[in-house]
Tab-separated table of C-alpha atoms in Angstrom:
chain	number	residue	atom	x	y	z
A	1	MET	CA	0.016	-0.005	-0.014
A	2	GLY	CA	1.389	3.437	-0.852
A	3	GLY	CA	2.248	6.140	1.540
A	4	PRO	CA	0.015	9.121	2.266
A	5	GLY	CA	1.629	11.167	-0.425
A	6	ASP	CA	1.506	8.432	-3.182
A	7	PRO	CA	-1.156	7.923	-5.795
A	8	PRO	CA	-3.728	5.241	-5.031
A	9	GLU	CA	-2.273	2.968	-7.720
A	10	GLY	CA	1.218	3.562	-6.272
A	11	THR	CA	4.217	5.186	-7.812
A	12	PRO	CA	4.226	4.943	-11.625
A	13	GLU	CA	6.820	2.661	-13.049
A	14	GLY	CA	9.939	4.626	-13.864
A	15	GLY	CA	8.974	7.495	-11.537
A	16	PRO	CA	11.232	8.968	-8.938
A	17	VAL	CA	12.061	6.836	-5.956
A	18	GLY	CA	10.367	7.810	-2.645
A	19	GLY	CA	7.702	9.810	-4.465
A	20	GLU	CA	10.013	12.732	-5.039
A	21	ASP	CA	8.834	14.983	-7.824
A	22	GLU	CA	11.678	15.870	-10.296
A	23	TYR	CA	9.991	19.350	-10.784
A	24	ARG	CA	9.700	20.016	-7.060
A	25	SER	CA	12.808	22.265	-7.155
A	26	VAL	CA	11.162	24.476	-9.759
A	27	VAL	CA	9.534	27.438	-7.987
A	28	PHE	CA	6.868	29.408	-9.866
A	29	ASP	CA	7.072	32.669	-7.963
A	30	GLU	CA	5.157	35.812	-8.622
A	31	SER	CA	7.760	37.293	-10.950
A	32	PHE	CA	7.867	34.095	-13.036
A	33	ILE	CA	4.153	34.140	-13.387
A	34	ARG	CA	4.024	37.827	-14.411
A	35	ALA	CA	6.710	37.171	-16.997
A	36	ALA	CA	4.694	34.423	-18.735
A	37	ARG	CA	3.772	35.391	-22.285
A	38	LEU	CA	0.549	33.310	-22.237
A	39	GLN	CA	-2.192	33.458	-19.550
A	40	GLU	CA	-5.083	31.010	-19.134
A	41	SER	CA	-8.532	32.571	-19.238
A	42	SER	CA	-10.591	32.340	-16.126
A	43	ALA	CA	-13.657	30.032	-15.904
A	44	ARG	CA	-15.978	32.978	-16.291
A	45	GLU	CA	-14.049	34.148	-19.370
A	46	ARG	CA	-14.182	30.624	-20.927
A	47	MET	CA	-17.980	30.520	-20.477
A	48	THR	CA	-18.266	33.479	-22.901
A	49	ASP	CA	-18.868	32.463	-26.519
A	50	HIS	CA	-15.786	32.226	-28.687
A	51	ALA	CA	-13.519	33.042	-25.730
A	52	PRO	CA	-10.082	31.435	-26.298
A	53	ALA	CA	-8.723	29.131	-23.680
A	54	VAL	CA	-5.561	31.235	-23.348
A	55	ARG	CA	-4.604	34.749	-24.341
A	56	ARG	CA	-1.331	36.521	-24.947
A	57	ARG	CA	-0.217	38.831	-22.100
A	58	PRO	CA	0.839	42.410	-23.024
A	59	ALA	CA	4.619	42.861	-23.043
A	60	LEU	CA	5.993	44.260	-19.833
A	61	ARG	CA	7.372	47.784	-20.042
A	62	ARG	CA	11.008	47.573	-19.278
A	63	GLY	CA	11.971	51.042	-20.432
A	64	LEU	CA	13.883	53.652	-18.351
A	65	THR	CA	12.130	55.560	-15.655
A	66	ARG	CA	11.419	59.176	-16.297
A	67	GLN	CA	14.213	60.382	-13.981
A	68	ALA	CA	16.728	58.085	-15.654
A	69	LEU	CA	15.631	59.264	-19.047
A	70	ILE	CA	16.146	62.904	-18.066
A	71	LEU	CA	19.556	62.128	-16.632
A	72	VAL	CA	20.625	60.424	-19.969
A	73	VAL	CA	19.402	63.433	-21.929
A	74	LEU	CA	21.410	65.860	-19.729
A	75	ILE	CA	24.533	63.778	-20.054
A	76	LEU	CA	24.154	63.721	-23.880
A	77	VAL	CA	23.643	67.533	-23.958
A	78	ALA	CA	26.744	68.111	-21.760
A	79	PHE	CA	28.810	65.780	-23.896
A	80	GLY	CA	27.691	67.454	-27.066
A	81	THR	CA	28.466	70.905	-25.617
A	82	ALA	CA	31.976	69.782	-24.634
A	83	ILE	CA	32.631	68.506	-28.156
A	84	TYR	CA	31.386	71.764	-29.622
A	85	MET	CA	33.555	73.879	-27.341
A	86	GLY	CA	36.626	71.818	-28.292
A	87	VAL	CA	35.984	72.107	-32.029
A	88	ARG	CA	34.822	75.705	-32.230
A	89	HIS	CA	35.871	78.447	-29.748
A	90	PRO	CA	32.773	80.384	-28.748
A	91	TYR	CA	34.675	83.602	-28.008
A	92	GLY	CA	36.527	84.187	-31.221
A	93	SER	CA	37.308	82.998	-34.677
A	94	ASP	CA	38.622	79.514	-35.426
A	95	GLU	CA	41.840	81.021	-36.863
A	96	ALA	CA	45.031	80.589	-34.937
A	97	GLN	CA	46.091	83.650	-32.915
A	98	PRO	CA	49.246	85.343	-34.070
A	99	PRO	CA	52.332	85.023	-31.777
A	100	VAL	CA	52.676	87.627	-28.990
A	101	GLU	CA	54.999	90.474	-29.838
A	102	PRO	CA	57.848	90.915	-27.294
A	103	LEU	CA	58.047	94.155	-25.255
A	104	ARG	CA	60.261	96.902	-26.686
A	105	MET	CA	61.468	99.245	-23.959
A	106	THR	CA	63.383	102.439	-23.465
A	107	VAL	CA	64.397	103.658	-20.002
A	108	ILE	CA	65.789	107.249	-19.926
A	109	PRO	CA	67.457	108.473	-16.677
A	110	LEU	CA	67.134	112.268	-16.092
A	111	SER	CA	70.016	113.847	-14.305
A	112	PRO	CA	69.525	116.876	-12.033
A	113	GLN	CA	71.376	120.108	-12.881
A	114	GLY	CA	72.185	120.903	-9.303
A	115	LYS	CA	71.412	119.649	-5.779
A	116	VAL	CA	68.177	117.676	-5.397
A	117	PRO	CA	65.677	119.812	-3.412
A	118	GLY	CA	64.540	118.384	-0.139
A	119	ALA	CA	62.329	119.054	2.870
A	120	ALA	CA	61.380	117.298	6.105
A	121	ASP	CA	57.718	117.339	5.146
A	122	ALA	CA	56.689	115.519	1.950
A	123	GLU	CA	53.493	117.521	1.751
A	124	THR	CA	55.540	120.667	1.389
A	125	LEU	CA	57.429	119.150	-1.501
A	126	PHE	CA	54.236	118.169	-3.319
A	127	ALA	CA	52.604	121.517	-2.704
A	128	HIS	CA	55.518	123.355	-4.405
A	129	SER	CA	55.878	121.024	-7.376
A	130	PRO	CA	54.024	120.537	-10.627
A	131	ALA	CA	52.284	117.594	-8.906
A	132	ALA	CA	50.433	119.802	-6.469
A	133	GLN	CA	47.108	119.198	-8.247
A	134	TYR	CA	47.619	115.539	-9.063
A	135	GLU	CA	45.351	112.903	-7.603
A	136	VAL	CA	46.543	110.315	-5.061
A	137	GLY	CA	47.099	106.741	-6.146
A	138	ALA	CA	44.677	104.946	-8.414
A	139	GLU	CA	42.387	108.061	-8.413
A	140	GLY	CA	44.879	109.580	-10.799
A	141	ILE	CA	44.153	106.837	-13.443
A	142	PRO	CA	40.523	107.448	-14.360
A	143	LEU	CA	38.809	105.523	-17.075
A	144	PRO	CA	37.755	107.540	-20.123
A	145	ALA	CA	34.305	107.684	-21.612
A	146	VAL	CA	33.802	104.265	-23.280
A	147	ARG	CA	32.671	103.680	-26.835
A	148	SER	CA	32.467	100.478	-28.764
A	149	THR	CA	34.526	100.037	-31.901
A	150	ALA	CA	33.681	98.293	-35.113
A	151	HIS	CA	34.560	94.793	-33.787
A	152	PHE	CA	34.698	95.341	-29.994
A	153	SER	CA	31.706	96.018	-27.741
A	154	ASP	CA	31.452	98.591	-24.962
A	155	SER	CA	32.052	95.854	-22.342
A	156	GLN	CA	35.184	94.662	-24.135
A	157	VAL	CA	36.642	98.125	-24.265
A	158	VAL	CA	35.885	98.603	-20.588
A	159	THR	CA	37.582	95.271	-19.860
A	160	ALA	CA	40.717	96.419	-21.748
A	161	LEU	CA	40.880	99.743	-19.984
A	162	THR	CA	40.279	98.178	-16.539
A	163	THR	CA	43.013	95.646	-17.136
A	164	VAL	CA	45.475	98.402	-18.104
A	165	LYS	CA	44.539	100.404	-15.052
A	166	ASP	CA	45.120	97.275	-12.881
A	167	TYR	CA	48.520	96.776	-14.447
A	168	LEU	CA	49.485	100.434	-13.814
A	169	VAL	CA	48.409	100.179	-10.213
A	170	ARG	CA	50.167	96.896	-9.601
A	171	SER	CA	53.395	97.904	-11.404
A	172	SER	CA	53.645	101.538	-10.223
A	173	LEU	CA	51.886	101.810	-6.903
A	174	TYR	CA	52.079	98.568	-4.955
A	175	PRO	CA	54.656	99.044	-2.114
A	176	GLU	CA	56.023	95.486	-2.438
A	177	VAL	CA	56.736	96.120	-6.150
A	178	LEU	CA	58.319	99.529	-5.501
A	179	ASP	CA	60.768	98.114	-2.862
A	180	SER	CA	61.687	95.231	-5.285
A	181	SER	CA	60.472	92.478	-3.036
A	182	GLU	CA	57.675	91.318	-5.456
A	183	VAL	CA	56.994	91.143	-9.182
A	184	ARG	CA	54.016	88.756	-9.195
A	185	PRO	CA	51.184	91.292	-8.947
A	186	ALA	CA	52.068	92.727	-12.350
A	187	ARG	CA	53.209	89.462	-13.861
A	188	ALA	CA	49.801	87.879	-13.195
A	189	LEU	CA	48.208	90.296	-15.712
A	190	LEU	CA	50.497	89.551	-18.616
A	191	ASP	CA	49.663	87.333	-21.609
A	192	PRO	CA	51.386	83.916	-21.210
A	193	GLY	CA	53.277	84.593	-24.396
A	194	GLN	CA	55.272	87.312	-22.622
A	195	LEU	CA	56.051	85.536	-19.319
A	196	ASP	CA	59.352	84.076	-20.482
A	197	GLN	CA	60.570	87.576	-21.504
A	198	PHE	CA	59.378	89.018	-18.171
A	199	ASP	CA	61.072	86.254	-16.113
A	200	GLN	CA	64.297	86.584	-18.059
A	201	SER	CA	64.218	90.368	-17.437
A	202	VAL	CA	63.900	89.826	-13.695
A	203	ASP	CA	66.360	86.988	-13.465
A	204	HIS	CA	68.947	88.297	-15.920
A	205	PRO	CA	68.439	92.069	-16.358
A	206	ALA	CA	70.078	93.770	-19.308
A	207	ALA	CA	69.972	97.222	-20.854
A	208	ASP	CA	69.330	95.759	-24.308
A	209	GLY	CA	65.849	97.207	-24.902
A	210	ARG	CA	64.228	93.897	-24.155
A	211	HIS	CA	65.171	92.734	-20.608
A	212	ALA	CA	65.086	95.658	-18.244
A	213	PRO	CA	62.827	95.140	-15.226
A	214	THR	CA	62.334	98.884	-15.052
A	215	GLY	CA	60.645	98.692	-18.478
A	216	TRP	CA	57.973	96.413	-16.913
A	217	LEU	CA	57.842	97.968	-13.372
A	218	VAL	CA	58.706	100.895	-11.218
A	219	ARG	CA	61.138	99.612	-8.610
A	220	PHE	CA	63.728	101.346	-6.522
A	221	ASP	CA	67.072	100.164	-5.258
A	222	PRO	CA	65.977	98.943	-1.745
A	223	THR	CA	69.412	99.723	-0.338
A	224	ARG	CA	69.212	103.369	-1.319
A	225	ALA	CA	65.646	104.697	-1.075
A	226	GLU	CA	62.210	104.030	0.432
A	227	LEU	CA	58.836	105.807	0.376
A	228	ALA	CA	58.638	108.849	2.719
A	229	ASP	CA	54.901	109.126	1.960
A	230	PRO	CA	52.697	106.330	0.758
A	231	ARG	CA	50.423	108.776	-1.034
A	232	ILE	CA	51.908	108.688	-4.546
A	233	ARG	CA	50.728	111.478	-6.847
A	234	VAL	CA	49.470	110.401	-10.351
A	235	GLN	CA	48.120	112.052	-13.443
A	236	GLY	CA	47.592	110.805	-17.002
A	237	SER	CA	45.301	109.372	-19.587
A	238	LEU	CA	44.110	106.193	-21.232
A	239	THR	CA	43.087	105.775	-24.879
A	240	ALA	CA	41.555	102.740	-26.527
A	241	THR	CA	41.744	102.160	-30.307
A	242	GLU	CA	40.915	99.272	-32.595
A	243	THR	CA	43.937	98.563	-34.803
A	244	ASP	CA	42.403	95.666	-36.689
A	245	PRO	CA	39.349	93.456	-36.423
A	246	ALA	CA	41.194	91.098	-34.009
A	247	THR	CA	43.186	93.639	-31.945
A	248	LEU	CA	42.315	96.370	-29.452
A	249	GLU	CA	45.120	98.712	-28.376
A	250	VAL	CA	45.273	100.851	-25.209
A	251	THR	CA	47.745	103.680	-24.829
A	252	ALA	CA	48.649	104.829	-21.324
A	253	ASP	CA	50.547	108.048	-20.601
A	254	HIS	CA	50.971	108.721	-16.829
A	255	THR	CA	53.307	110.617	-14.579
A	256	PHE	CA	53.995	109.191	-11.092
A	257	VAL	CA	55.574	111.321	-8.400
A	258	TYR	CA	57.066	109.634	-5.280
A	259	ALA	CA	58.391	111.140	-2.064
A	260	LEU	CA	61.527	109.269	-1.076
A	261	ARG	CA	64.075	109.299	1.694
A	262	PRO	CA	67.237	107.265	2.423
A	263	THR	CA	66.515	103.629	3.354
A	264	GLY	CA	66.310	103.221	7.131
A	265	ALA	CA	66.361	107.017	7.791
A	266	PRO	CA	64.241	108.310	10.691
A	267	ALA	CA	60.814	109.769	10.023
A	268	GLY	CA	62.051	113.380	10.201
A	269	ALA	CA	64.806	112.876	7.618
A	270	GLN	CA	64.832	115.034	4.480
A	271	ALA	CA	62.615	113.807	1.701
A	272	SER	CA	62.821	114.486	-1.974
A	273	LEU	CA	60.591	113.924	-5.011
A	274	PHE	CA	61.206	111.388	-7.678
A	275	THR	CA	59.292	111.513	-10.964
A	276	VAL	CA	58.586	108.646	-13.397
A	277	ARG	CA	56.723	109.201	-16.642
A	278	ARG	CA	55.483	105.885	-18.259
A	279	GLN	CA	54.175	105.848	-21.800
A	280	LEU	CA	52.968	102.333	-22.411
A	281	THR	CA	51.173	100.582	-25.215
A	282	PHE	CA	49.045	97.482	-24.508
A	283	ARG	CA	47.344	95.107	-26.928
A	284	PHE	CA	44.449	92.774	-26.495
A	285	ASP	CA	43.064	89.862	-28.527
A	286	GLN	CA	39.842	88.013	-27.724
A	287	ASP	CA	41.515	85.630	-25.346
A	288	ASP	CA	43.245	88.447	-23.483
A	289	LEU	CA	39.899	90.206	-22.968
A	290	ARG	CA	38.226	87.036	-21.772
A	291	LEU	CA	41.030	86.132	-19.361
A	292	HIS	CA	41.612	89.685	-18.060
A	293	GLN	CA	45.248	89.740	-19.243
A	294	THR	CA	47.230	91.969	-21.600
A	295	GLN	CA	50.256	92.250	-23.848
A	296	LEU	CA	52.617	95.093	-23.024
A	297	VAL	CA	54.308	95.828	-26.369
A	298	VAL	CA	55.965	99.315	-25.870
A	299	SER	CA	57.376	100.874	-22.723
A	300	TYR	CA	58.947	104.369	-22.827
A	301	VAL	CA	60.078	105.574	-19.435
A	302	GLN	CA	61.672	108.786	-18.239
A	303	ALA	CA	62.739	108.847	-14.601
A	304	GLY	CA	64.684	111.196	-12.357
A	305	PRO	CA	66.591	112.512	-10.613
A	306	LEU	CA	69.070	109.828	-11.550
A	307	SER	CA	72.698	109.672	-12.399
A	308	CYS	CA	73.372	108.849	-15.997
A	309	ALA	CA	76.466	106.942	-14.857
A	310	GLU	CA	74.355	104.283	-13.086
A	311	ASP	CA	72.527	101.444	-14.761
A	312	ALA	CA	68.756	101.966	-14.537
A	313	ALA	CA	67.815	98.634	-16.128
A	314	ASP	CA	67.506	96.497	-13.039
A	315	HIS	CA	66.523	99.117	-10.432
A	316	LEU	CA	66.056	102.893	-10.304
A	317	HIS	CA	68.829	104.385	-8.087
A	318	PRO	CA	67.355	107.788	-7.070
A	319	LEU	CA	69.476	110.759	-6.141
A	320	LEU	CA	68.043	111.975	-2.894
A	321	ALA	CA	67.788	115.360	-1.121
A	322	GLY	CA	71.053	117.297	-1.205
A	323	GLN	CA	72.769	114.930	-3.721
A	324	THR	CA	74.142	116.018	-7.092
A	325	ALA	CA	75.077	114.406	-10.370
A	326	ARG	CA	77.347	115.396	-13.144
A	327	ALA	CA	75.449	117.272	-15.781
A	328	GLY	CA	75.172	115.562	-19.132
A	329	GLY	CA	73.001	114.683	-22.055
A	330	PRO	CA	70.871	117.056	-24.099
A	331	ALA	CA	69.093	120.193	-22.923
A	332	GLY	CA	66.720	119.825	-19.937
A	333	THR	CA	63.827	117.313	-20.306
A	334	ASN	CA	60.628	117.936	-18.391
A	335	PRO	CA	58.706	114.736	-17.719
A	336	PHE	CA	55.609	116.782	-16.914
A	337	ALA	CA	55.464	118.219	-20.434
A	338	THR	CA	53.630	116.402	-23.174
A	339	ASP	CA	56.540	116.326	-25.667
A	340	GLY	CA	58.627	113.182	-25.460
A	341	ALA	CA	62.344	112.770	-24.928
A	342	THR	CA	64.400	110.881	-27.434
A	343	ALA	CA	67.843	110.680	-25.733
A	344	LEU	CA	69.122	107.698	-23.741
A	345	CYS	CA	70.109	109.975	-20.957
A	346	GLY	CA	68.641	113.440	-20.276
A	347	THR	CA	68.897	116.314	-17.941
A	348	LEU	CA	66.123	116.908	-15.502
A	349	SER	CA	64.507	120.285	-16.110
A	350	THR	CA	64.387	122.591	-13.094
A	351	ALA	CA	60.728	123.165	-13.949
A	352	ALA	CA	60.087	119.551	-12.869
A	353	GLU	CA	61.564	120.050	-9.403
A	354	PRO	CA	59.832	121.469	-6.268
A	355	LYS	CA	60.526	125.113	-5.451
A	356	VAL	CA	61.467	124.905	-1.788
């Protein structure tokens, strides 16, 4: 007689021993049932005329969720944008930019005709000099009224003028630049194509018209002079001009007047004035405007009182109150006047000195 789980007639011949079902390990769970392509009609459905015994189940929707679809679209858009940016620059033409022109510089020392005037009070010196009405610091470098050009917008012209003003401030007014302890503030604004020339000028200065640090910066011999008054007097102008469809040029013409005294001298020591006129030409392409950097291509500097016998390429070595220098060079040059000097060494006009 069969066991309680066996058929009444016993286990069929050839069936599994012990009544074990060979399909017992197959589990028809809910997911398996839902995945079936055919589904048996219910008894009620089969009672309906012409109802088929089985019907085909609709295919399951296995597509991406809405969130996943949105993410895929965003990734594709970002990828396409990156490819476009790499193939076509959105800020300028596809043409290669011309190489950056190296800076051409001229530094003219102006020698005094007699003793350098001095006073214990720097304010007195300024009040009795042509710089009496000059503004202090960056206030003396105002931006002109801005107008767009044929190929450069108002905002691009403003960017060029602002960059030039920043360069003038960093290279002519920063105390750490004036005392020769830093060059990075000005260097950071230069086009990368000029950095090698700038670095070579600082590391290996030469009076060759290409590698004089004083063509890039105003910096004094720190062993000789220091500021007696941090309020540097400045006056000058900026002019922006389009030279070709791809180039914007800014011309800067400014006179800086510094009150100096001997390095390490007490506060009451005699001070004297030192004048630097910088006539600089800057150029900008589209990349320069976008990156807030510039190309300094011409630097024409007159500075005094200096001795023509001393090299002014690396540092300016000012003659201070009461000091004299041997007269030399052409007739007196006045850095406050609008006409330019052409000599490599000039004589400082007495009209440029304070009357004290």
